[in-house]
Tab-separated table of C-alpha atoms in Angstrom:
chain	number	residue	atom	x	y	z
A	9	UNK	CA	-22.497	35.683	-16.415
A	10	UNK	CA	-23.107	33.803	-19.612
A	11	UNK	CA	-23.529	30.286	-20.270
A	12	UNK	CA	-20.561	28.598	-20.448
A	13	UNK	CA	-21.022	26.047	-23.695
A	14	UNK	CA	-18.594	22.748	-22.703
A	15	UNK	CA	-17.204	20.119	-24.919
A	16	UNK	CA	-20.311	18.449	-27.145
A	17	UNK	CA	-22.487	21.620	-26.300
A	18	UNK	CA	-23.861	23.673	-29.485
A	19	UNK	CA	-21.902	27.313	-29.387
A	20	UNK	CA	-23.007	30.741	-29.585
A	21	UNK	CA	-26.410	29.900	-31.459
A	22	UNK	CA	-28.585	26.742	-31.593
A	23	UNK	CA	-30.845	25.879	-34.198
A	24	UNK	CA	-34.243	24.507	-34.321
A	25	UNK	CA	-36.248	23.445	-37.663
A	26	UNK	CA	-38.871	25.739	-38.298
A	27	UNK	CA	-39.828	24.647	-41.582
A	28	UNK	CA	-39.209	21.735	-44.135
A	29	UNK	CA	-40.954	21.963	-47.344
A	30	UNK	CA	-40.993	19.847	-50.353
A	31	UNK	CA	-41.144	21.071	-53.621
A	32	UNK	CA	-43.882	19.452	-56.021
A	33	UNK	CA	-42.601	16.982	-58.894
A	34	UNK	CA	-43.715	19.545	-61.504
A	35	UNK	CA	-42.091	22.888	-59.880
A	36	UNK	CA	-40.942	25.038	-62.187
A	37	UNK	CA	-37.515	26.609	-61.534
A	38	UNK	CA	-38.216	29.709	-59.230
A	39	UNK	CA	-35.464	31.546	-56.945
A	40	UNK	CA	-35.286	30.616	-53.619
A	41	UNK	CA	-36.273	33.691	-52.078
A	42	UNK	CA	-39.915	33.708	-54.229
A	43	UNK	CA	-40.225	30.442	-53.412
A	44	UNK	CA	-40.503	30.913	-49.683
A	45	UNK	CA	-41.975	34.052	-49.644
A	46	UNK	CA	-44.742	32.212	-51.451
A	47	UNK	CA	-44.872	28.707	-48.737
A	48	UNK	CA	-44.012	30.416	-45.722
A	49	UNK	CA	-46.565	32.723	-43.794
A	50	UNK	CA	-45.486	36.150	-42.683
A	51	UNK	CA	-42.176	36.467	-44.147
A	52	UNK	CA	-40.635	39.342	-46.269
A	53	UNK	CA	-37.778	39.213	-48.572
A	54	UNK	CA	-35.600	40.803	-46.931
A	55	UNK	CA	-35.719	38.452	-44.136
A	56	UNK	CA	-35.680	35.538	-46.191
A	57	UNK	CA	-32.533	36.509	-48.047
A	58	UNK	CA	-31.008	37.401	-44.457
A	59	UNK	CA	-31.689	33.543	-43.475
A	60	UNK	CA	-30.181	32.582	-46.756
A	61	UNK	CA	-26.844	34.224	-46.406
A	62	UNK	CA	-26.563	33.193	-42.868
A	63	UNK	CA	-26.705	29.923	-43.540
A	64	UNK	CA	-30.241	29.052	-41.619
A	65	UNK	CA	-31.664	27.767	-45.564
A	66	UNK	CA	-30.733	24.230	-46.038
A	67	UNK	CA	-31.309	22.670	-49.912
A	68	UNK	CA	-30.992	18.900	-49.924
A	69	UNK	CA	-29.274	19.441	-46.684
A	70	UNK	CA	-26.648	22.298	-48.506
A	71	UNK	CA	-26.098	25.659	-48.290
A	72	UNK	CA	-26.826	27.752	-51.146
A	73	UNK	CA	-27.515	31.378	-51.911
A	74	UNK	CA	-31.149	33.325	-52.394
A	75	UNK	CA	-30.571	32.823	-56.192
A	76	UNK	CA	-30.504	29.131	-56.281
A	77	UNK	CA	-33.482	28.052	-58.740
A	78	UNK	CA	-36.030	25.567	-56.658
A	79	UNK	CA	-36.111	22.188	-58.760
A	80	UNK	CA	-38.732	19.657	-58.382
A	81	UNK	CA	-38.433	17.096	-55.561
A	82	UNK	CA	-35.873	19.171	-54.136
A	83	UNK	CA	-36.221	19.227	-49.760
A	84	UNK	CA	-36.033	22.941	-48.066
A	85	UNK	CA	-35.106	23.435	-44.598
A	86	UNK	CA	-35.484	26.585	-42.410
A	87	UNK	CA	-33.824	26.439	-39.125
A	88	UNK	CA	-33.719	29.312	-37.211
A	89	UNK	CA	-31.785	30.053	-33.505
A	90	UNK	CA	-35.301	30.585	-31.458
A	91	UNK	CA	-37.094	27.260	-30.612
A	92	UNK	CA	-40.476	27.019	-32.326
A	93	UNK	CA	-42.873	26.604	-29.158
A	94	UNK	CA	-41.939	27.947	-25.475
A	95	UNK	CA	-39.496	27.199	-23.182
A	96	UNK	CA	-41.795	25.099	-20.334
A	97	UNK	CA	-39.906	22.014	-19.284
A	98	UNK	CA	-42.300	18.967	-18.354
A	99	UNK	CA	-41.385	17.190	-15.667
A	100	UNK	CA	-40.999	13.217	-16.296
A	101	UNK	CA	-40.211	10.827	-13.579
A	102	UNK	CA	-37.105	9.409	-15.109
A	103	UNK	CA	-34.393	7.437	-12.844
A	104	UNK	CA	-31.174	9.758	-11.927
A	105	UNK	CA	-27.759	8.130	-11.648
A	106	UNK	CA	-26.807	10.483	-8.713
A	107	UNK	CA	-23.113	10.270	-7.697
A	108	UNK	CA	-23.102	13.043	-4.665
A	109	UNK	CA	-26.000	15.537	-3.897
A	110	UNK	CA	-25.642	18.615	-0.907
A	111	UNK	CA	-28.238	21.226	-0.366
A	112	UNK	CA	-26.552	23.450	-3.668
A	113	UNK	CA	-25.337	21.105	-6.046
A	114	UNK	CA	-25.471	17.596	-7.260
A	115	UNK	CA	-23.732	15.210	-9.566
A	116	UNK	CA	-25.087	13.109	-12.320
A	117	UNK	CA	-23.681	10.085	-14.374
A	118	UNK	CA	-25.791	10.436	-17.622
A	119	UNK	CA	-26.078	7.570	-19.378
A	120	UNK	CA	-25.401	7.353	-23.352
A	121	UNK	CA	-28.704	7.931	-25.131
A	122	UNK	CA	-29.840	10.805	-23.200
A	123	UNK	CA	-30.625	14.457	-24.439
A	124	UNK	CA	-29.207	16.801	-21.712
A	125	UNK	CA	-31.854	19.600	-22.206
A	126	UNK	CA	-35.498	19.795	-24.501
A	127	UNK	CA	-34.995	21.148	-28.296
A	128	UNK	CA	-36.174	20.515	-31.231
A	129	UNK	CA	-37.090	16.595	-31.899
A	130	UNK	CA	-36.242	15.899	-28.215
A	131	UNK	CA	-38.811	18.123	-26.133
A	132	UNK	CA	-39.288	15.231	-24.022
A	133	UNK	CA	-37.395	12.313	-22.190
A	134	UNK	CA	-34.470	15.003	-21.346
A	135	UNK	CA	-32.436	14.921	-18.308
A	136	UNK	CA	-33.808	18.334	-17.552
A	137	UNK	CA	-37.153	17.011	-17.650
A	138	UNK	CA	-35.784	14.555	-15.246
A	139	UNK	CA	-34.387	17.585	-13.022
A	140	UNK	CA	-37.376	19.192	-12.655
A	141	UNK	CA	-39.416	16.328	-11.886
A	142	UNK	CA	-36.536	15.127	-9.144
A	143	UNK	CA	-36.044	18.910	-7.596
A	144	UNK	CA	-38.548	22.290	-7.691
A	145	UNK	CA	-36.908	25.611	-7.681
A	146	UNK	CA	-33.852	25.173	-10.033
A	147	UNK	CA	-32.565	28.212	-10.903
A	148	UNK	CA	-32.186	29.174	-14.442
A	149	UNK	CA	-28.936	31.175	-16.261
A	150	UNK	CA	-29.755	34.309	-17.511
A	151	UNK	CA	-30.447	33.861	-20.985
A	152	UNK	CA	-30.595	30.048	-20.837
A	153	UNK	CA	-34.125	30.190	-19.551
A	154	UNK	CA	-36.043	26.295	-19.819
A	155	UNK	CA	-33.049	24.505	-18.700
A	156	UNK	CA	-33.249	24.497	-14.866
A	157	UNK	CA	-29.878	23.705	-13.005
A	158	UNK	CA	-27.679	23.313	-16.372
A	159	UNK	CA	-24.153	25.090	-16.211
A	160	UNK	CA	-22.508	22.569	-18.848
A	161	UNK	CA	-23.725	20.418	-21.101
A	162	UNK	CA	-22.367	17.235	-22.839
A	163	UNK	CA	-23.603	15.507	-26.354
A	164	UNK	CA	-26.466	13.329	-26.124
A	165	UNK	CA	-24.324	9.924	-27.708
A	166	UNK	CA	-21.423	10.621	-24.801
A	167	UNK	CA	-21.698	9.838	-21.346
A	168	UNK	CA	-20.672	11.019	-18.331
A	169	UNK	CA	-20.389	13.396	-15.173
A	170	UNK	CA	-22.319	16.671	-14.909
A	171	UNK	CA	-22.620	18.860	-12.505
A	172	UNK	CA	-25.840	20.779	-11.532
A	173	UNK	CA	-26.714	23.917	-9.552
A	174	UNK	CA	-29.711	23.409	-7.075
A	175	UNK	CA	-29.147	27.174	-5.907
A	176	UNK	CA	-28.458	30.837	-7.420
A	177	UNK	CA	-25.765	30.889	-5.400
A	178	UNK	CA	-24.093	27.743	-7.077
A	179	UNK	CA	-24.917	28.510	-10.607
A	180	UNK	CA	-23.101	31.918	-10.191
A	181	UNK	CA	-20.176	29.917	-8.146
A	182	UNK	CA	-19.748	27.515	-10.956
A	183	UNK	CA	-20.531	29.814	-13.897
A	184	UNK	CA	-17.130	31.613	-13.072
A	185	UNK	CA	-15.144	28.609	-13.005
A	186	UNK	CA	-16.369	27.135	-16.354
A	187	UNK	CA	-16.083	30.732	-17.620
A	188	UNK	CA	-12.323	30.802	-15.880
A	189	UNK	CA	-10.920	27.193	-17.205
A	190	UNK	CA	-10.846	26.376	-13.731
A	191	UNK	CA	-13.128	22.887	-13.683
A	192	UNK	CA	-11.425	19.834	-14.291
A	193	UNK	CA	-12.923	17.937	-16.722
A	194	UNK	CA	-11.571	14.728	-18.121
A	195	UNK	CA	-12.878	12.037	-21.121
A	196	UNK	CA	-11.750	8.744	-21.988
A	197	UNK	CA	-12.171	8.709	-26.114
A	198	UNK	CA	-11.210	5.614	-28.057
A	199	UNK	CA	-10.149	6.910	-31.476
A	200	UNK	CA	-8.675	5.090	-34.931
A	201	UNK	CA	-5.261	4.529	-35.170
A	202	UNK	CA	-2.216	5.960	-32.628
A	203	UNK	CA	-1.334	9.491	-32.522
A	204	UNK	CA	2.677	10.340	-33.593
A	205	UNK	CA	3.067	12.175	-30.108
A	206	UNK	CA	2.284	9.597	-27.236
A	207	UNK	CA	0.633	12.963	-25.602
A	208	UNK	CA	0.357	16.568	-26.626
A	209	UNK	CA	-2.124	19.630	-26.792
A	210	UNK	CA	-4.130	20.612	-29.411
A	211	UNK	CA	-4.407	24.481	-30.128
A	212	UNK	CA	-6.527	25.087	-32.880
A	213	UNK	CA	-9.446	27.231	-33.545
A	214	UNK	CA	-13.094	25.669	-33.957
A	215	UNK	CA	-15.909	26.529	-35.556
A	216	UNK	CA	-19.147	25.632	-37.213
A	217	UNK	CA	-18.533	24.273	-40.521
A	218	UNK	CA	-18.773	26.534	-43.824
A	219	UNK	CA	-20.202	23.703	-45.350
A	220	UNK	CA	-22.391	21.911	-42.656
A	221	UNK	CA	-23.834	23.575	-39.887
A	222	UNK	CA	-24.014	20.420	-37.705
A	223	UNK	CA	-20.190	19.764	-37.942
A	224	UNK	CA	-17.526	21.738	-35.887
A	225	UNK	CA	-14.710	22.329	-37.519
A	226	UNK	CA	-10.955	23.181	-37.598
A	227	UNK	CA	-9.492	26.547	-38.618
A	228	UNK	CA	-5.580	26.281	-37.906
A	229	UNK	CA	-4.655	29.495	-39.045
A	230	UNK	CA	-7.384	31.045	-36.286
A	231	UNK	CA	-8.904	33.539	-38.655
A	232	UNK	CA	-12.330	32.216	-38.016
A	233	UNK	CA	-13.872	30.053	-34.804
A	234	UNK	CA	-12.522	30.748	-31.400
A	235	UNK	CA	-9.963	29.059	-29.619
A	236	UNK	CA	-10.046	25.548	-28.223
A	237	UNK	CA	-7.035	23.710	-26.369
A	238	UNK	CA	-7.360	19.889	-25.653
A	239	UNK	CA	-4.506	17.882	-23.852
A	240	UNK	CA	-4.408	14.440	-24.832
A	241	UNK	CA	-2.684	11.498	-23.452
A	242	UNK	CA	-2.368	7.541	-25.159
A	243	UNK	CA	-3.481	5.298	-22.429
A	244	UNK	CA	-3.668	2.167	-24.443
A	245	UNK	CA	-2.714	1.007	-27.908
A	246	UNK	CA	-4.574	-1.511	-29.630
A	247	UNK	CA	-2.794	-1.846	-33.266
A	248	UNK	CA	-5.872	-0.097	-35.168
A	249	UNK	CA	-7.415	2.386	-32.494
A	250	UNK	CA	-6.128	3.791	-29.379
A	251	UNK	CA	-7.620	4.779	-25.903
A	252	UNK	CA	-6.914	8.457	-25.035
A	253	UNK	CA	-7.381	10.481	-21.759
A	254	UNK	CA	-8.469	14.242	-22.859
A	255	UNK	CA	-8.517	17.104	-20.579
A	256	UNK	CA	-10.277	20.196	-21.729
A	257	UNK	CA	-8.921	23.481	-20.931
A	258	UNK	CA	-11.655	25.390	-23.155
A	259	UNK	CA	-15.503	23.949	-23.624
A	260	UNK	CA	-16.381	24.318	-27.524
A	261	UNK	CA	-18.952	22.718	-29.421
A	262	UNK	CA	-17.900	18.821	-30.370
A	263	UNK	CA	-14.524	20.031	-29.262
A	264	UNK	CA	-12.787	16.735	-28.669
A	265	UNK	CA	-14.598	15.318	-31.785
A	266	UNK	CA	-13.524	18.038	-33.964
A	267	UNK	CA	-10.051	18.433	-32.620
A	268	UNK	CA	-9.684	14.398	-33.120
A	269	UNK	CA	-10.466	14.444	-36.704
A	270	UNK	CA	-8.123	17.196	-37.190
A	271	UNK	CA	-5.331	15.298	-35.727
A	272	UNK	CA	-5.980	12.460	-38.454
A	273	UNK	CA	-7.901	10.396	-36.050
A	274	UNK	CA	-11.735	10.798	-35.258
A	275	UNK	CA	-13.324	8.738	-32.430
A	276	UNK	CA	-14.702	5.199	-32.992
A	277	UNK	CA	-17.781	5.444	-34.536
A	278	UNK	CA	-18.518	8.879	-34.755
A	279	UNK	CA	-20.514	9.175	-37.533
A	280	UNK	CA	-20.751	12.932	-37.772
A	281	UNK	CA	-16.897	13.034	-37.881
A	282	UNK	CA	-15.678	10.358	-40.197
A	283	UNK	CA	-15.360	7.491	-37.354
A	284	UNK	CA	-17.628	5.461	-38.262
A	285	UNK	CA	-15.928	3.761	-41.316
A	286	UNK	CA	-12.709	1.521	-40.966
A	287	UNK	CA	-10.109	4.641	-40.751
A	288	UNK	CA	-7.048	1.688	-40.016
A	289	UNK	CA	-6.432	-1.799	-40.719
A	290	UNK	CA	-8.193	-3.995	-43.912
A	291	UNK	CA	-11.006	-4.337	-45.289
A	292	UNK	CA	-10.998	-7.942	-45.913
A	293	UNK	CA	-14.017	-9.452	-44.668
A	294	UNK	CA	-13.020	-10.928	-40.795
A	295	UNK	CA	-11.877	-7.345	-39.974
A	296	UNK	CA	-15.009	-5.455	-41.274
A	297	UNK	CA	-17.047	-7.846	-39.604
A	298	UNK	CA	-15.163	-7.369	-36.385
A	299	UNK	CA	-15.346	-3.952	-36.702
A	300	UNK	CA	-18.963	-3.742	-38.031
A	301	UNK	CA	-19.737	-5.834	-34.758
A	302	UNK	CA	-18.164	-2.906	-32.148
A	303	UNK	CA	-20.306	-0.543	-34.068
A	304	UNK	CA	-23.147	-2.398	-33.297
A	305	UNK	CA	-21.976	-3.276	-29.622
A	306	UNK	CA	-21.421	0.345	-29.040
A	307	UNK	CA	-23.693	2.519	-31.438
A	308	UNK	CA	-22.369	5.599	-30.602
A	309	UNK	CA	-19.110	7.922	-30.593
A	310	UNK	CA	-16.477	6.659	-28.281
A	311	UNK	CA	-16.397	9.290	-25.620
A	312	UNK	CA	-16.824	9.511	-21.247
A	313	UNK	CA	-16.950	12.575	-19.350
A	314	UNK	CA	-14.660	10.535	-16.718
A	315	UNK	CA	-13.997	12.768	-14.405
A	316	UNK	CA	-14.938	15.926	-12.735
A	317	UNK	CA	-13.231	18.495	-10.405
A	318	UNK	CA	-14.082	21.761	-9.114
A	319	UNK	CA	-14.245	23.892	-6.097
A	320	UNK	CA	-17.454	23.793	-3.635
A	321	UNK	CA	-19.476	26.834	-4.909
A	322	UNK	CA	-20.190	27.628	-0.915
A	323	UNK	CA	-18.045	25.743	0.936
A	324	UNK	CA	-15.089	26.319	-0.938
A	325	UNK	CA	-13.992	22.599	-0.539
A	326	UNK	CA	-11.885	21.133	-3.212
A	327	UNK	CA	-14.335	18.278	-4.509
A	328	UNK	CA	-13.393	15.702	-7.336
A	329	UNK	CA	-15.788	12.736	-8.983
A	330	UNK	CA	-14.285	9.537	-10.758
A	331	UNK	CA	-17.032	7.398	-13.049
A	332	UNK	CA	-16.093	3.994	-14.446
A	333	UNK	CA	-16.689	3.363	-17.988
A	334	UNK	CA	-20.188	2.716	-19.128
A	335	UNK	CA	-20.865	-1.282	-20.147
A	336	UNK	CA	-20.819	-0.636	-24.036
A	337	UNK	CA	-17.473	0.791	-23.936
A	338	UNK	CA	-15.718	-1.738	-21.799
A	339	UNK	CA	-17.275	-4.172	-24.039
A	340	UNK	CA	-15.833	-2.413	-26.853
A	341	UNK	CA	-12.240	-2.666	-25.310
A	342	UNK	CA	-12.605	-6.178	-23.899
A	343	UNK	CA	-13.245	-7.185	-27.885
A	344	UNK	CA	-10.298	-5.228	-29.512
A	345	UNK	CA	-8.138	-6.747	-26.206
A	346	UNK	CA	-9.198	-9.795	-27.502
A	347	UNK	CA	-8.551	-9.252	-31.226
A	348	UNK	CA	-5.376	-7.617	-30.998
A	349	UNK	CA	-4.183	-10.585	-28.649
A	350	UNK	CA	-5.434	-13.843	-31.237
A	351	UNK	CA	-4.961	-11.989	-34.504
């Protein structure tokens, strides 16, 4: 069984930075495949130009092809999908917000802020290095080896409910029902503006970006990508944004975040997608300021993993997990409440 990637997880490959190099303020314009044969130890062309076309070469954070002339100042990036060190997970005594535990599974609320496993940037301060300190023995995936317990994963800027496997018996249990659509997973996403359809399903492809590699994106006519669903329902409308319940019935990469922005309207402050710029309303001054001041309350995309559902890997019990909204994001509500309401 494969790992199943969920909602905010990276898909089929992950990338880690191998290499960033600089070019001198008196380079002389030199292909891009010379150029990194010459910086970069035991390369050959041929694999260079392979990384090129598949996108792994970043130039001033762009894509471009192995004839692209090297120009002074410019910034080089090689990322590549194998880490750059091993896979040996530290453990680090680091508080768990555990919401049930048995002998096979348990059930954590991680907070906003958190990386779920070690990779590149973040080999440290992980929940998995929090796992691993907390409980010996977790099994590991087959080909998902250094992250002990992990059968979903969520983005490190939303919080939320996972779920983790304390035995080989639960892993495989809850492998097939991520890999079946069977879980129940629910978020809570404030996004700009109100949606025409007061609820609805999105059924569009996603994919990582042609043009950024750090962006999922949408491919309606589903020539490229794979297929995502995401049921969405409008809890709350607050003139400019609007609280949504989604409900995953597929687990792509960013997949609520991409599917929002498709839709026309991208969660609250999600940078990566467009939400983090005044998408409704004026930009006189007392609005910006407003707004500017629920960026800064909640500095982060506006996404929960509310809720969680599956059945009992061994006991076969029906078992279901509710979380409340984290502080920031009530905060966040209780201000547009109040906005809305004297404005």
């Amino acid at each position: 069984m494969s790992f199943d990637n969920t909602e905010e997880a990276e898909e089929s490959e992950e990338l880690f930075e191998h290499h960033r190099l600089v070019a001198s303020p008196n380079q002389e314009l030199l292909r891009l495949d010379k150029y990194l044969i010459t910086f970069l130890p035991n390369v050959t062309r041929s694999k260079v130009q392979a990384a090129i076309k598949e996108g792994y070469v970043l130039v001033n954070e762009q894509p471009v092809k192995s004839n692209y002339k090297v120009r002074p100042d410019d910034e080089i990036v090689v990322s590549l999908p194998t880490p750059p060190r091993d896979t040996d997970v530290h453990p680090e005594d680091i508080p768990l917000n555990i919401v049930y535990e048995d002998d096979y599974l348990l059930v954590v609320n991680k907070p906003a802020g958190m990386v779920v496993h070690p990779a590149y940037q973040n080999w440290s301060g992980t929940l998995v290095n929090a796992l691993v300190y907390h409980f010996q023995q977790l099994p590991h995936m087959q080909g998902n080896e250094g992250r002990p317990g992990l059968v979903h994963r969520i983005d490190k800027d939303t919080s939320g409910l996972l779920v983790i496997a304390k035995t080989e018996q639960a892993m495989t249990g809850l492998a097939k029902q991520f890999f079946h659509h069977s879980i129940e997973r629910t978020y809570l996403a404030l996004v700009w503006g109100e949606p025409e359809e007061p609820q609805g399903t999105i059924d569009v492809h996603l994919g990582r970006s042609l043009k950024d590699r750090r962006v999922t994106a949408a491919f309606p006519k589903g020539d490229v990508g794979r297929n995502a669903i995401t049921h969405y329902k409008v809890l709350r409308t607050l003139r400019y944004v609007s609280l949504l319940q989604c409900q995953l019935e597929t687990g792509r990469t960013h997949q609520i975040r991409a599917h929002m922005k498709y839709l026309g309207h991208p969660l609250f402050n999600d940078a990566l997608y467009g939400g983090s710029e005044i998408r409704k309303g004026t930009k006189f001054t007392k609005y910006k300021q407003f707004v500017d001041n629920c960026f800064k309350l909640m500095p982060r995309q506006s996404l929960h993993a509310k809720s969680l559902g599956f059945e009992h890997p061994v006991t076969k019990e029906q078992l279901f997990f509710d979380s409340e909204l984290p502080e920031d994001f009530q905060a966040v509500l209780a201000k547009w409440d109040h906005y809305v309401q004297y404005n």
